[in-house]
Tab-separated table of N, CA and C in Angstrom:
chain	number	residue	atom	x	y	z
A	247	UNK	N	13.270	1.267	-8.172
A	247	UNK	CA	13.018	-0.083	-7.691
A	247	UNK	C	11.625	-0.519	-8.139
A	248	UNK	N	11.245	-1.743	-8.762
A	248	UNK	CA	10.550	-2.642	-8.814
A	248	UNK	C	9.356	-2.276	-7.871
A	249	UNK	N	8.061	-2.730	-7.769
A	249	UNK	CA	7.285	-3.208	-6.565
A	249	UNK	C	7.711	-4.207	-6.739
A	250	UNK	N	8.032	-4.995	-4.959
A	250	UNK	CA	7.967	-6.165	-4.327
A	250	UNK	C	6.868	-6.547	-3.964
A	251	UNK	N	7.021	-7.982	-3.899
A	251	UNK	CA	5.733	-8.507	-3.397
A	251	UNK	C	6.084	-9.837	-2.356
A	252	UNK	N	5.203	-9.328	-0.968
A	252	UNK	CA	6.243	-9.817	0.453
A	252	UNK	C	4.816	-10.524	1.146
A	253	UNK	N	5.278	-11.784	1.231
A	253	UNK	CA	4.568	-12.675	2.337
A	253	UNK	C	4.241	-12.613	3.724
A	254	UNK	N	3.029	-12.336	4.157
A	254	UNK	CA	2.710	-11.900	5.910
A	254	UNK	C	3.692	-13.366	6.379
A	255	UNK	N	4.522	-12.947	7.399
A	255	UNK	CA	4.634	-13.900	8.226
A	255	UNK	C	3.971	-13.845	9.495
A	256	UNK	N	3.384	-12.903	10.250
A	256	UNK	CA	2.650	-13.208	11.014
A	256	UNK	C	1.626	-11.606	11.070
A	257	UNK	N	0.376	-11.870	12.013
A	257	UNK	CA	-0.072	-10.779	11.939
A	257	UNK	C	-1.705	-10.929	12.844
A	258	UNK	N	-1.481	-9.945	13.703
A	258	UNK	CA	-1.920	-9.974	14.935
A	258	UNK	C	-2.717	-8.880	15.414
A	259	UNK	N	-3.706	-8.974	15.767
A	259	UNK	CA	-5.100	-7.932	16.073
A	259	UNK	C	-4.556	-7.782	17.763
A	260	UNK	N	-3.536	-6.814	17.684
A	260	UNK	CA	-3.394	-5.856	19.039
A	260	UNK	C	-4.681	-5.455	19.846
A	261	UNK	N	-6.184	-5.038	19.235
A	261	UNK	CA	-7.402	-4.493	19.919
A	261	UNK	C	-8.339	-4.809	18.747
A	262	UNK	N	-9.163	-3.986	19.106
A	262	UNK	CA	-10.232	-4.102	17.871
A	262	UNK	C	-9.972	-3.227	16.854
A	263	UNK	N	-9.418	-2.532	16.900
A	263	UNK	CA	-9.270	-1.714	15.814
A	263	UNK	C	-7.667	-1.126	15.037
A	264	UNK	N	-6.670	-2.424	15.317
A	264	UNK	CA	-5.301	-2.426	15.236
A	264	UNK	C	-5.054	-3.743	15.143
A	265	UNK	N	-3.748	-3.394	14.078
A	265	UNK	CA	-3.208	-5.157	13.632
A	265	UNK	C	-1.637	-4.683	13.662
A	266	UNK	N	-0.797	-5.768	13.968
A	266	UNK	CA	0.101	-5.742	13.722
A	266	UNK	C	0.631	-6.774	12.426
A	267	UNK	N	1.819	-6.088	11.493
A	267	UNK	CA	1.802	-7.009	10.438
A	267	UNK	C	2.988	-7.062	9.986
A	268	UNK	N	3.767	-8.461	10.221
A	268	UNK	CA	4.784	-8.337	10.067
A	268	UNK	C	5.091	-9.544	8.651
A	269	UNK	N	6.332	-8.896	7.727
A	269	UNK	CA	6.287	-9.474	6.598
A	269	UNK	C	7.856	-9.888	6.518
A	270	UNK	N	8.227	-10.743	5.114
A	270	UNK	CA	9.368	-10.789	4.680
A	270	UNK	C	10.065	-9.278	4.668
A	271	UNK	N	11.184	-9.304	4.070
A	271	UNK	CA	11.981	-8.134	3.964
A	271	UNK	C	13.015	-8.450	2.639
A	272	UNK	N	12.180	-7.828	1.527
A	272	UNK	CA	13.418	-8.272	0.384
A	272	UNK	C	14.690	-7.862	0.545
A	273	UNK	N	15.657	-8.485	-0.327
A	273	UNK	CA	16.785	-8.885	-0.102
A	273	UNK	C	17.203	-7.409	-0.762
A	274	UNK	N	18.083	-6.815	0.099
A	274	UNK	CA	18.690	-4.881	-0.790
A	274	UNK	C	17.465	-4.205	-0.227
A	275	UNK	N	16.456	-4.202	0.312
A	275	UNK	CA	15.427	-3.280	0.203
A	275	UNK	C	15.778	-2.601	1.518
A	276	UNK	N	15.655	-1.089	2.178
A	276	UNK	CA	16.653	-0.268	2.804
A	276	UNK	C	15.560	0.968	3.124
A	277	UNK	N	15.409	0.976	4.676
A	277	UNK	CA	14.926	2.358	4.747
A	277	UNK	C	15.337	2.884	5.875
A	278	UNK	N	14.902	4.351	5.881
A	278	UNK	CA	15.413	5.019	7.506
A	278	UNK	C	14.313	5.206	8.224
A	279	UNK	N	14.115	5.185	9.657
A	279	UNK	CA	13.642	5.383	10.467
A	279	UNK	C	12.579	6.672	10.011
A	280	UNK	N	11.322	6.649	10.187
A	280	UNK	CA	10.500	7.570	9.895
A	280	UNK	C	10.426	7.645	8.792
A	281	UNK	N	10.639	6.867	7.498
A	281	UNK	CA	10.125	6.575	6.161
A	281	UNK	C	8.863	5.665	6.071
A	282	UNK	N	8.554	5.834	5.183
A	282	UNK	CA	6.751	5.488	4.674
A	282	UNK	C	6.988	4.426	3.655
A	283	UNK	N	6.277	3.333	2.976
A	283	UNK	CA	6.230	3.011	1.973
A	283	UNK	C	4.532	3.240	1.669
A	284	UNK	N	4.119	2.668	0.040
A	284	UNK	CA	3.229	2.696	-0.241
A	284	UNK	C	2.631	1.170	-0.212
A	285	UNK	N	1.823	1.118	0.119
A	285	UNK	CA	1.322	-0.992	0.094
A	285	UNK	C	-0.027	-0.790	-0.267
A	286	UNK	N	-0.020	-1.821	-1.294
A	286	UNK	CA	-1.154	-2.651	-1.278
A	286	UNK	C	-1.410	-3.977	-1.107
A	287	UNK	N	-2.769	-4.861	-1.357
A	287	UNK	CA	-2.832	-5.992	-1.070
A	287	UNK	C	-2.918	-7.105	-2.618
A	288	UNK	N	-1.851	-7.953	-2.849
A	288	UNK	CA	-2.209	-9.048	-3.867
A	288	UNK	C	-3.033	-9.458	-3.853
A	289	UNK	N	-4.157	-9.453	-4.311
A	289	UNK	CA	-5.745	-10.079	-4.845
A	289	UNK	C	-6.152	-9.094	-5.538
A	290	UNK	N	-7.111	-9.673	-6.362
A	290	UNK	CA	-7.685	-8.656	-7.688
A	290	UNK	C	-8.719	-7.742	-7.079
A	291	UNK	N	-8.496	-7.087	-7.249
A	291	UNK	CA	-9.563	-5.765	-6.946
A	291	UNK	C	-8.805	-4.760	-6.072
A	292	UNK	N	-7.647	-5.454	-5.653
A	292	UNK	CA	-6.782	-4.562	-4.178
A	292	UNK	C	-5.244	-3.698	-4.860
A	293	UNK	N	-4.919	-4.503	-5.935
A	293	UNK	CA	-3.805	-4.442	-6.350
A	293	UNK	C	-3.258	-3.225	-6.612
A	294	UNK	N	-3.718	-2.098	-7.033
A	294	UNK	CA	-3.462	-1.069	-7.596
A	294	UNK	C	-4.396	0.248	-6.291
A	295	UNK	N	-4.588	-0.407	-5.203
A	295	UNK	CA	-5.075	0.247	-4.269
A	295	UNK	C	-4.289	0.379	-2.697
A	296	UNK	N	-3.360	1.457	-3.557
A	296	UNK	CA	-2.051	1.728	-2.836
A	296	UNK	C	-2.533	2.938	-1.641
A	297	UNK	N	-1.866	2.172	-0.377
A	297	UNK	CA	-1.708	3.022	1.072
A	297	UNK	C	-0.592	3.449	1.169
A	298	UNK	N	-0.339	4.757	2.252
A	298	UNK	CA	0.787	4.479	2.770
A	298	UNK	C	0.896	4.647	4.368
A	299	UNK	N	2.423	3.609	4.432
A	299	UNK	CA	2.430	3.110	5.995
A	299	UNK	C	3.550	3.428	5.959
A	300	UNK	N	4.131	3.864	7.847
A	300	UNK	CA	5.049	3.717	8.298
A	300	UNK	C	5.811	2.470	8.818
A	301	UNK	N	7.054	2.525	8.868
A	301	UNK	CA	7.566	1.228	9.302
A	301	UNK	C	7.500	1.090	10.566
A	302	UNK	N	7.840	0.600	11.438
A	302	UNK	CA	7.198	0.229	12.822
A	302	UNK	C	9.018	-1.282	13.366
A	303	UNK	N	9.173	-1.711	12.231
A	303	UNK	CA	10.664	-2.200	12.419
A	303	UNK	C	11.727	-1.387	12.233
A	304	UNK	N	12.818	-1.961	12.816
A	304	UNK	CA	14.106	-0.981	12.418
A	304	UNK	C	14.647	-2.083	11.014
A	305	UNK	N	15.724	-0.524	10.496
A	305	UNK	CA	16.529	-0.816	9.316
A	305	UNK	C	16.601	-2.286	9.182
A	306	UNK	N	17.614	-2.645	10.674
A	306	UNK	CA	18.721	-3.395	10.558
A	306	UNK	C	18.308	-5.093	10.880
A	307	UNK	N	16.670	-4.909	11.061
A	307	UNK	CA	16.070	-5.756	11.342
A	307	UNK	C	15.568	-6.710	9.665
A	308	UNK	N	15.526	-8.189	9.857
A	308	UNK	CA	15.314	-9.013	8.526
A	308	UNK	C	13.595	-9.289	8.249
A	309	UNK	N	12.892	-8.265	8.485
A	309	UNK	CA	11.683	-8.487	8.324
A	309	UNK	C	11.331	-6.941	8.244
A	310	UNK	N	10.039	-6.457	7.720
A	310	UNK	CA	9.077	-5.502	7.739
A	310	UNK	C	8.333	-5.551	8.748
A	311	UNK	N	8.017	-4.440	9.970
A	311	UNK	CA	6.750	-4.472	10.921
A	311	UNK	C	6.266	-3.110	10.416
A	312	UNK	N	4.824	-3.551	10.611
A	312	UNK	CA	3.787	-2.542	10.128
A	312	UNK	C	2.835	-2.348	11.583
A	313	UNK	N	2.268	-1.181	12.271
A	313	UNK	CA	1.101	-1.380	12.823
A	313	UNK	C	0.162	-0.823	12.415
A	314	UNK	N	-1.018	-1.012	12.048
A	314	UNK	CA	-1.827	-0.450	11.787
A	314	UNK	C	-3.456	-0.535	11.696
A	315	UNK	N	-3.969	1.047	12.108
A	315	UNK	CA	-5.163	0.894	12.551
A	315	UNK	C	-6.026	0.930	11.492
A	316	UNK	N	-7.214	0.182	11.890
A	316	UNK	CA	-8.272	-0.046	11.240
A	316	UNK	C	-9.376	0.508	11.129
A	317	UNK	N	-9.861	0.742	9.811
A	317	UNK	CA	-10.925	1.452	9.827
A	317	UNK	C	-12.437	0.739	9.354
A	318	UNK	N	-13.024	-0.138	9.842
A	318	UNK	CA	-14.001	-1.395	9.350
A	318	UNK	C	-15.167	-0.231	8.970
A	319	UNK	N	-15.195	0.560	9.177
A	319	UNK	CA	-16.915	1.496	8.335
A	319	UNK	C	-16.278	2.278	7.108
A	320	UNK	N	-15.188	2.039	6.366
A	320	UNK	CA	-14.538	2.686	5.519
A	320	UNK	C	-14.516	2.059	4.213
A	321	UNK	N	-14.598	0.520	4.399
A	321	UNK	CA	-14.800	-0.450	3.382
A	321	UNK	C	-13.899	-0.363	2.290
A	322	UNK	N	-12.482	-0.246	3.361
A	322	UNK	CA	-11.442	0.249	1.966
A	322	UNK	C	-10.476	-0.831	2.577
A	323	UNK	N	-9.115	-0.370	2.265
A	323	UNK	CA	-8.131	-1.130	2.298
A	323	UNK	C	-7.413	-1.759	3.796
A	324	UNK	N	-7.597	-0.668	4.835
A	324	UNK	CA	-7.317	-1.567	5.916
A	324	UNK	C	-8.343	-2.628	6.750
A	325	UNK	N	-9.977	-1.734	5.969
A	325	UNK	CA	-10.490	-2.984	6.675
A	325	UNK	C	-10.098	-4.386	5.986
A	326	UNK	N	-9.367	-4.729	4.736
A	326	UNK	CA	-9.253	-5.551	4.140
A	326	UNK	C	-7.771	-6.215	4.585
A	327	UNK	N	-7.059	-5.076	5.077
A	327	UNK	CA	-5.833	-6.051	5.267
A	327	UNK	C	-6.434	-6.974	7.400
A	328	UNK	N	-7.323	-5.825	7.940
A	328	UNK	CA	-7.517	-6.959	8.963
A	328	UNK	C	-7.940	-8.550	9.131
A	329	UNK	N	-8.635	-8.865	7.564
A	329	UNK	CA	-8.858	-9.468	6.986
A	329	UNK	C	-7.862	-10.898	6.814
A	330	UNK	N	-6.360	-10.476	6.377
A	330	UNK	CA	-5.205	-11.041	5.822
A	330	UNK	C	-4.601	-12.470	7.142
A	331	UNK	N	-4.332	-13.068	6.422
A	331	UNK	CA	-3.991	-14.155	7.275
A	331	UNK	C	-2.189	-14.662	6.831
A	332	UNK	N	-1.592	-15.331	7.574
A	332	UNK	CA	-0.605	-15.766	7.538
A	332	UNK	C	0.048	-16.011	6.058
A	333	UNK	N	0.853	-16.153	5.108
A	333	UNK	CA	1.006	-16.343	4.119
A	333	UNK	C	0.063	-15.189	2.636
A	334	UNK	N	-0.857	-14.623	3.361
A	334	UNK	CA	-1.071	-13.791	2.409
A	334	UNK	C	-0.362	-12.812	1.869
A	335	UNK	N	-0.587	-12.114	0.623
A	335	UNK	CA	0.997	-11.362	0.453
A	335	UNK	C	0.499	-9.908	-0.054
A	336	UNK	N	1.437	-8.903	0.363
A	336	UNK	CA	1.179	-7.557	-0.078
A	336	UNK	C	1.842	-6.917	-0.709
A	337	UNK	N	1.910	-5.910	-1.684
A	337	UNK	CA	2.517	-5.597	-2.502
A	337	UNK	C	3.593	-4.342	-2.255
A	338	UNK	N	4.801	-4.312	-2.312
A	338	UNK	CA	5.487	-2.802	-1.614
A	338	UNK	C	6.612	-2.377	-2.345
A	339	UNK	N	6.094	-0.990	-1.750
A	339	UNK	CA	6.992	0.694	-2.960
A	339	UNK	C	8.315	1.051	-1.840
A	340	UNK	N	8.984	1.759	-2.931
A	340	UNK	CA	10.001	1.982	-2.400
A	340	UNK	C	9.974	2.731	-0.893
A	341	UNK	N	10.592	3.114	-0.220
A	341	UNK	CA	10.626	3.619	0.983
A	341	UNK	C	10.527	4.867	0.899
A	342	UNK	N	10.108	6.114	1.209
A	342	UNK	CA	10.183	7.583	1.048
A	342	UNK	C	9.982	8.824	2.107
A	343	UNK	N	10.121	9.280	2.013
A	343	UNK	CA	9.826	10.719	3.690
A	343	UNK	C	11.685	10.781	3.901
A	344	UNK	N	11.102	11.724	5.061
A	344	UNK	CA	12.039	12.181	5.282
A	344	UNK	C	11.949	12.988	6.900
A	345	UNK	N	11.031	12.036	7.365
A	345	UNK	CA	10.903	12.244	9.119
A	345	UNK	C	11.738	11.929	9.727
A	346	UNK	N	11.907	12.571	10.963
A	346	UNK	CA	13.191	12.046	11.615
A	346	UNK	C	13.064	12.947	13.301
């Protein structure tokens, strides 16, 4: 599969140091419970500065939920996605693991 590239639809600072982030969900894209993808953020300098996250939505659900904590003295990628606002978009790998 391709990287996708998926629009925040909403996304929400749970505390100070946690966001919740919920995105589109491409169309065929398929994972199981306790799978990971890899994400990064669309803007130049972020693009090729791949994380990985657990899903936090189910399968069967038409969107991506992400939660995730923040690390602001790290000056890396999640302090950047706390950053992200509505319509900003992130970049995402296939689904992988095998937790359960």
């Amino acid at each position: 599969m391709k990287r996708k590239i998926v629009k925040i639809k909403s996304i929400k600072h749970i505390n100070h140091d946690v966001v919740e982030i919920v995105t589109e969900k491409p169309k065929g894209y398929s994972f199981e419970p306790g799978q990971a993808t890899d994400l990064a953020i669309n803007k130049d300098g972020w693009k090729e500065e791949k994380r990985p996250f657990t899903f936090t939505s189910l399968p069967t659900d038409d969107y991506l939920n992400f939660v995730i904590k923040i690390y602001p003295s790290h000056d890396g990628v999640t302090e950047q996605l706390a950053e992200l606002t509505k319509g900003d978009e992130l970049i995402l790998d296939e689904a992988y693991g095998a937790i359960q």
